[in-house]
Each structure stands twice: as C-alpha cells, then as structure tokens.
CSV table of C-alpha atoms in Angstrom, one decimal:
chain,number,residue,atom,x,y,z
A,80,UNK,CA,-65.5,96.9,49.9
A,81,UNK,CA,-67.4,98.4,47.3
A,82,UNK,CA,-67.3,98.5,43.3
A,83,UNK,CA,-66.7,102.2,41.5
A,84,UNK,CA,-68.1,102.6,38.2
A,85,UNK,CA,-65.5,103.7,35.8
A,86,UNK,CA,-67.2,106.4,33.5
A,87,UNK,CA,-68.2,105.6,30.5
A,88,UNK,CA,-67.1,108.6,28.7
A,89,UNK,CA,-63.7,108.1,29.1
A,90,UNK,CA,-63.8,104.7,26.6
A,91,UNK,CA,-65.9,106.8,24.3
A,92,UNK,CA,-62.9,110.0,24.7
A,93,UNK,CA,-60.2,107.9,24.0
A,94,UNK,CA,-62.2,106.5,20.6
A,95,UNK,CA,-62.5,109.6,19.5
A,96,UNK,CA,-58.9,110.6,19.8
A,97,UNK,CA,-58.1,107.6,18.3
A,98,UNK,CA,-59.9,108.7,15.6
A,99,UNK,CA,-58.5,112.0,15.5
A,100,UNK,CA,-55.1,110.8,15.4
A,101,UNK,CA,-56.0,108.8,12.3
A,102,UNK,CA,-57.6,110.9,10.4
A,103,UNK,CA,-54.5,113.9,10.5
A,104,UNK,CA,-52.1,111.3,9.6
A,105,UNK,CA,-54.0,111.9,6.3
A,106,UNK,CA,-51.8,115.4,6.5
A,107,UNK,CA,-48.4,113.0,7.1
A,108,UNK,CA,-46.2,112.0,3.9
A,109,UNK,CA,-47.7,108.9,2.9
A,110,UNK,CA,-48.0,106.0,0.0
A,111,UNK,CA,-50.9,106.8,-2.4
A,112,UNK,CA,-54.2,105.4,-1.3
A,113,UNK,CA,-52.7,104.5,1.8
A,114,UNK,CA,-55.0,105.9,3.9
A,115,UNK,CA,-57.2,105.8,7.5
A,116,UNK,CA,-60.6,106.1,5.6
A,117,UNK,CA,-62.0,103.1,5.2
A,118,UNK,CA,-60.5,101.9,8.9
A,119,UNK,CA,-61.9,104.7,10.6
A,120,UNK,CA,-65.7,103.9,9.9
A,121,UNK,CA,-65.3,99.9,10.8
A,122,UNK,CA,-63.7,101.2,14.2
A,123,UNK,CA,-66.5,103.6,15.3
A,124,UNK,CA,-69.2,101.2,14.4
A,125,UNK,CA,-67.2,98.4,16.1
A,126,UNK,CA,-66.9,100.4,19.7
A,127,UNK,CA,-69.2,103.9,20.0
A,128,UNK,CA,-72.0,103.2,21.8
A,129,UNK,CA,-74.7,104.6,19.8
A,130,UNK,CA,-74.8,104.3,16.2
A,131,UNK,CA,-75.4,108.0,16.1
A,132,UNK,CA,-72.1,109.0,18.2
A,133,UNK,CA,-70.4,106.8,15.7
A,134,UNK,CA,-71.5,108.5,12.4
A,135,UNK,CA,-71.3,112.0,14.1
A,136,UNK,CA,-67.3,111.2,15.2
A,137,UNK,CA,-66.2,110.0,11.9
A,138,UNK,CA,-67.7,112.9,9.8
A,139,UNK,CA,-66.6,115.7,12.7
A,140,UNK,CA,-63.0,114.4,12.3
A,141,UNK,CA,-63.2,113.7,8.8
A,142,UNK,CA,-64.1,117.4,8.1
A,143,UNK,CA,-61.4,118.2,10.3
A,144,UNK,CA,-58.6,116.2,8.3
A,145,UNK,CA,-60.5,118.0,4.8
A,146,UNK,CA,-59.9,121.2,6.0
A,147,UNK,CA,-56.7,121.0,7.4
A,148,UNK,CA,-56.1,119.5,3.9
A,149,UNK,CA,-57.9,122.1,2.0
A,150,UNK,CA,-55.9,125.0,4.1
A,151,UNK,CA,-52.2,123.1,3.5
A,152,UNK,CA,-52.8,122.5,0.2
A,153,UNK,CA,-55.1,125.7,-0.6
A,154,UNK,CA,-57.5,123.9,-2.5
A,155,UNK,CA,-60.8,123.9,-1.2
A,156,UNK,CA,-61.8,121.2,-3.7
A,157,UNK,CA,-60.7,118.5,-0.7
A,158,UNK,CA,-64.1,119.8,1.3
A,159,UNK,CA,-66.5,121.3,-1.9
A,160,UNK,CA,-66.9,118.5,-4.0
A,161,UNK,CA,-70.5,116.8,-5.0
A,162,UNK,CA,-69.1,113.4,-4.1
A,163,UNK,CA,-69.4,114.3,-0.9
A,164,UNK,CA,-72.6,113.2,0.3
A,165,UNK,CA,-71.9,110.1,-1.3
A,166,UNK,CA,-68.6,109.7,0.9
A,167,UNK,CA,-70.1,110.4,4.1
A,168,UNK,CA,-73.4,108.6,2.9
A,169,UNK,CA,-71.0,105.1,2.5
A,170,UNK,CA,-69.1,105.8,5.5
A,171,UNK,CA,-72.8,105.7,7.5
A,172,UNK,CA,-73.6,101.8,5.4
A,173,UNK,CA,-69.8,101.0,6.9
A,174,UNK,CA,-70.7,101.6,10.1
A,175,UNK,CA,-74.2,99.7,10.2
A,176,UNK,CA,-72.7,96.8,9.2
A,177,UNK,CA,-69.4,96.9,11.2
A,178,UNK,CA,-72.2,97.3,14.6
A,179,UNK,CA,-74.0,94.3,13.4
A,180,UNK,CA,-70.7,92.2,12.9
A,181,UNK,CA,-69.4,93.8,16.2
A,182,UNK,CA,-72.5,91.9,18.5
A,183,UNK,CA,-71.4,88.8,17.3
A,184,UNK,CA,-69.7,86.5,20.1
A,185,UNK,CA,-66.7,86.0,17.5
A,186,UNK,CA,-66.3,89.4,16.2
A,187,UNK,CA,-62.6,89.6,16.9
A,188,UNK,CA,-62.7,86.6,14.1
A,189,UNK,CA,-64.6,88.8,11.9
A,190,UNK,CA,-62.3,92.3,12.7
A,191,UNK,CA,-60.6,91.3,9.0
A,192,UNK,CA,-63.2,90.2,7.2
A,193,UNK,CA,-65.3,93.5,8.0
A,194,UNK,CA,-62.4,95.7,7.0
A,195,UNK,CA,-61.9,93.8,3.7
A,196,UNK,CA,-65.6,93.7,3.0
A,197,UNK,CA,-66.0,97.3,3.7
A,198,UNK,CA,-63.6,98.6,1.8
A,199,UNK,CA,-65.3,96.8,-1.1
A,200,UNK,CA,-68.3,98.7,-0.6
A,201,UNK,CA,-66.8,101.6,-0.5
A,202,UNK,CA,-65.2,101.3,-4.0
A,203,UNK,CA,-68.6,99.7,-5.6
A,204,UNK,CA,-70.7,102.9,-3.7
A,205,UNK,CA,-68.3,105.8,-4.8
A,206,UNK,CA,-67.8,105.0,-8.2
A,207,UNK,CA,-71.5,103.6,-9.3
A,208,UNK,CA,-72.4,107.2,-8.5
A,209,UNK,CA,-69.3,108.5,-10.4
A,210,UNK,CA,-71.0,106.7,-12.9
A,211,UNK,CA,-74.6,108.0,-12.5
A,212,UNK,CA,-73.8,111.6,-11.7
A,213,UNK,CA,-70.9,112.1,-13.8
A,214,UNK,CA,-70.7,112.8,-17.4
A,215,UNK,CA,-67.5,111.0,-18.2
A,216,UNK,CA,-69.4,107.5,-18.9
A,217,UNK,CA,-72.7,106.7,-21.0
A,218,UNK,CA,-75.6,105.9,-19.2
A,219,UNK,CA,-76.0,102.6,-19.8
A,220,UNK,CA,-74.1,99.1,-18.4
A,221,UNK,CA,-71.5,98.6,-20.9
A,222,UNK,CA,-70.9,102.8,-19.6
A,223,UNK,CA,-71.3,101.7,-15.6
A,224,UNK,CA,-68.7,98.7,-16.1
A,225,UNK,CA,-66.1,100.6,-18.1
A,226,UNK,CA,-66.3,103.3,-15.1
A,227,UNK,CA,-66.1,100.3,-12.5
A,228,UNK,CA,-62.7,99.0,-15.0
A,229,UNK,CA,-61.4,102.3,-15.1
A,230,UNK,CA,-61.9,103.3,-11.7
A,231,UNK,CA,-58.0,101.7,-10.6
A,232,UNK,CA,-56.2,103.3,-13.5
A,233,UNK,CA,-58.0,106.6,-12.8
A,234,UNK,CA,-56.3,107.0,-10.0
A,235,UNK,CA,-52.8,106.2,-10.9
A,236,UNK,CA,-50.1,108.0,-9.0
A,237,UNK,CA,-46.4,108.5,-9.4
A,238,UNK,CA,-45.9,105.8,-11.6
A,239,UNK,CA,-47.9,103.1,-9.5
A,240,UNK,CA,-49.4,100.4,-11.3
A,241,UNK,CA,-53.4,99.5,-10.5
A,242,UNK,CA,-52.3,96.4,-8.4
A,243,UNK,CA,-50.0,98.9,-6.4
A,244,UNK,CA,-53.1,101.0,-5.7
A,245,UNK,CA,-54.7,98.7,-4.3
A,246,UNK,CA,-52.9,96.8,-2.5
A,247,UNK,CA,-51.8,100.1,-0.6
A,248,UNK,CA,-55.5,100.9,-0.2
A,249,UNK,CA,-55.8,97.1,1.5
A,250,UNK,CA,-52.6,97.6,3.5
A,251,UNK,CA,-54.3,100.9,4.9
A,252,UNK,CA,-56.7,99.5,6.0
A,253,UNK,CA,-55.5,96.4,7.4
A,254,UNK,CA,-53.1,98.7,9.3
A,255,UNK,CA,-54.9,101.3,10.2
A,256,UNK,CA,-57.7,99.0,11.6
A,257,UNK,CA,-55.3,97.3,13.7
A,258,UNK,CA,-54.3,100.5,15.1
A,259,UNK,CA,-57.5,101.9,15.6
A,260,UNK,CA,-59.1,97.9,17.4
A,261,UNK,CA,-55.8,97.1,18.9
A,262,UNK,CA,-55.2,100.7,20.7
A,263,UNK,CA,-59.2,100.1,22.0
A,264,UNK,CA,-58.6,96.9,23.4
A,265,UNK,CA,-55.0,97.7,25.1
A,266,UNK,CA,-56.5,101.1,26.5
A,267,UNK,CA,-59.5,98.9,27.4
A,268,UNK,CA,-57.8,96.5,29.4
A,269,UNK,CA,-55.8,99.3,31.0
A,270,UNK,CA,-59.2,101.3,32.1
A,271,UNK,CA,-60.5,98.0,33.2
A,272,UNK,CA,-58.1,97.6,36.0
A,273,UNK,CA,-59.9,100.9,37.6
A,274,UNK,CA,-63.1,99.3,37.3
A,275,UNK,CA,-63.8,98.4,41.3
A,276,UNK,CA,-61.5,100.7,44.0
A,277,UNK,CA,-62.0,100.1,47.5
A,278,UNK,CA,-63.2,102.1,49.7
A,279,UNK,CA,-62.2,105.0,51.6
C-alpha cells in the first residue's frame, strides 16, 4: 500500500471560494453594517499558506464585490474613494496578526478573540485617518477624539441607534467568521479522508 498526496491547491481553491461567496453576499439584502469584511481577512490569514496568497485573495475578491456593487448601484464611489488604501492597507495588519494567532497550538481558542480584536483595529485604523486626511475635524486631539465619538453616529442607518450598529458589525463578524473557519475545517476533514488511496 502506498500513501497519495492530496494536492494542495485544492484546500487553497476551496478558501478562496469561500471567500468569494462571502464577499457577494455583500450584494444580498442585509442589516446595516452587517457585513463579511472584517471576517474575510482573519480567515485568509488563519488558513492561506503564504501570507502573500492571503492578502492577494482578499483584495481580488474584495474588488470583485466593489464592482459588482459600484455597477448595481451605479455609483463608482464604492471602488474610487481615497479611503481606499487605507481599507486594503488594514485588511493586510488583520491578516499578519490573524497568521501569528493561527500558529498557536490553541488557536481554535483564540478564533473569537482574533475576530473581536480585529474588528477593533479596523474601526481605530479607518477613522484615525478619517481624521488626518479629512477636513471634517481640526487637527488636533480634542479634533481626533470627537471623530473617534462620532464615528458610530456617522454612520446611522434607517433609524438604527449607534449600539445597533455595532452590534450588527459584531454579529457579522462573529457569523461570518464561523462560516468562513467552520466551512474550512468541515471541507478539511472531508479532503482528509482522500489523503492515502491504495494502490492500483
């Protein structure tokens, strides 16, 4: 009997369609701030094997989900913005630290912890340079905290309060995470039964 190798690049497909699927539900009626964002970056650090193939999957199908947005919508303002960089930027410090967290020998214990913790980053990031590119604050810190107090409010939808906001920005990405982990580790333990084959 001898062992066959299952190939690698399957695991490494079936991330990225993960990730694809994620990313257009952004097209799907949904909750405000509900969304994949956040999720999608701790899940490529957490199983792509390279740090590049992780950074290069989540902005290939995040430009994906922008234009499909920009083209149903008809507002080309989802994909030519200047907070752009500074998105995509974030999404590469999210990724670093989900592939440091994801070598520990207990990172399943940390899978919540990451999400929670990155989603905090993203919020400081984005809107410190809100704050220092933008005109809509002073330059100063009584300016950089007002934009940090107003940053909730700012973006209140449909009659949501702040705490609504939020918590359906933390729901995302609790749920989407456990989508995005969980279907990895159910497709991986399927794959994994093809692992050795007898031979022929």
């Amino acid at each position: 009997m001898t062992t066959q190798s299952k190939p690698e690049f399957s695991i490494e497909r079936l991330s990225g369609l993960l990730l694809f699927v994620a990313a257009m539900s952004r097209l799907l009626p949904h909750p405000p701030n509900l969304a994949p964002i956040t999720a999608m970056a701790v899940f490529s650090g957490w199983v792509f094997p390279s740090y590049r193939s992780a950074v290069v999957s989540v902005v290939t199908t995040m430009l994906a989900s922008d234009l499909a947005l920009a083209l149903f919508h008809w507002d080309w303002g989802y994909i030519f913005h200047g907070m752009l960089p500074i998105v995509y930027g974030t999404f590469a410090l999210i990724i670093a630290l989900a592939r440091v967290v994801s070598q520990r020998s207990d990172r399943w214990g940390w899978s919540l912890p990451t999400l929670l913790a990155s989603s905090a980053i993203f919020f400081v990031i984005t809107n410190f340079f809100v704050w220092a590119l933008g005109s809509m604050y002073p330059k100063t810190w009584e300016g950089l905290a007002t934009c940090y107090a107003m940053a909730v409010p700012f973006y209140h939808v449909n009659g949501l309060a702040p705490f609504e906001l939020v918590r359906n920005a933390l729901l995302g990405d609790v749920l989407y995470g456990g989508f995005l982990l969980g279907g990895y580790v159910i497709a991986r333990r399927y794959f994994d039964r093809f692992v050795t084959a007898p031979a022929r």
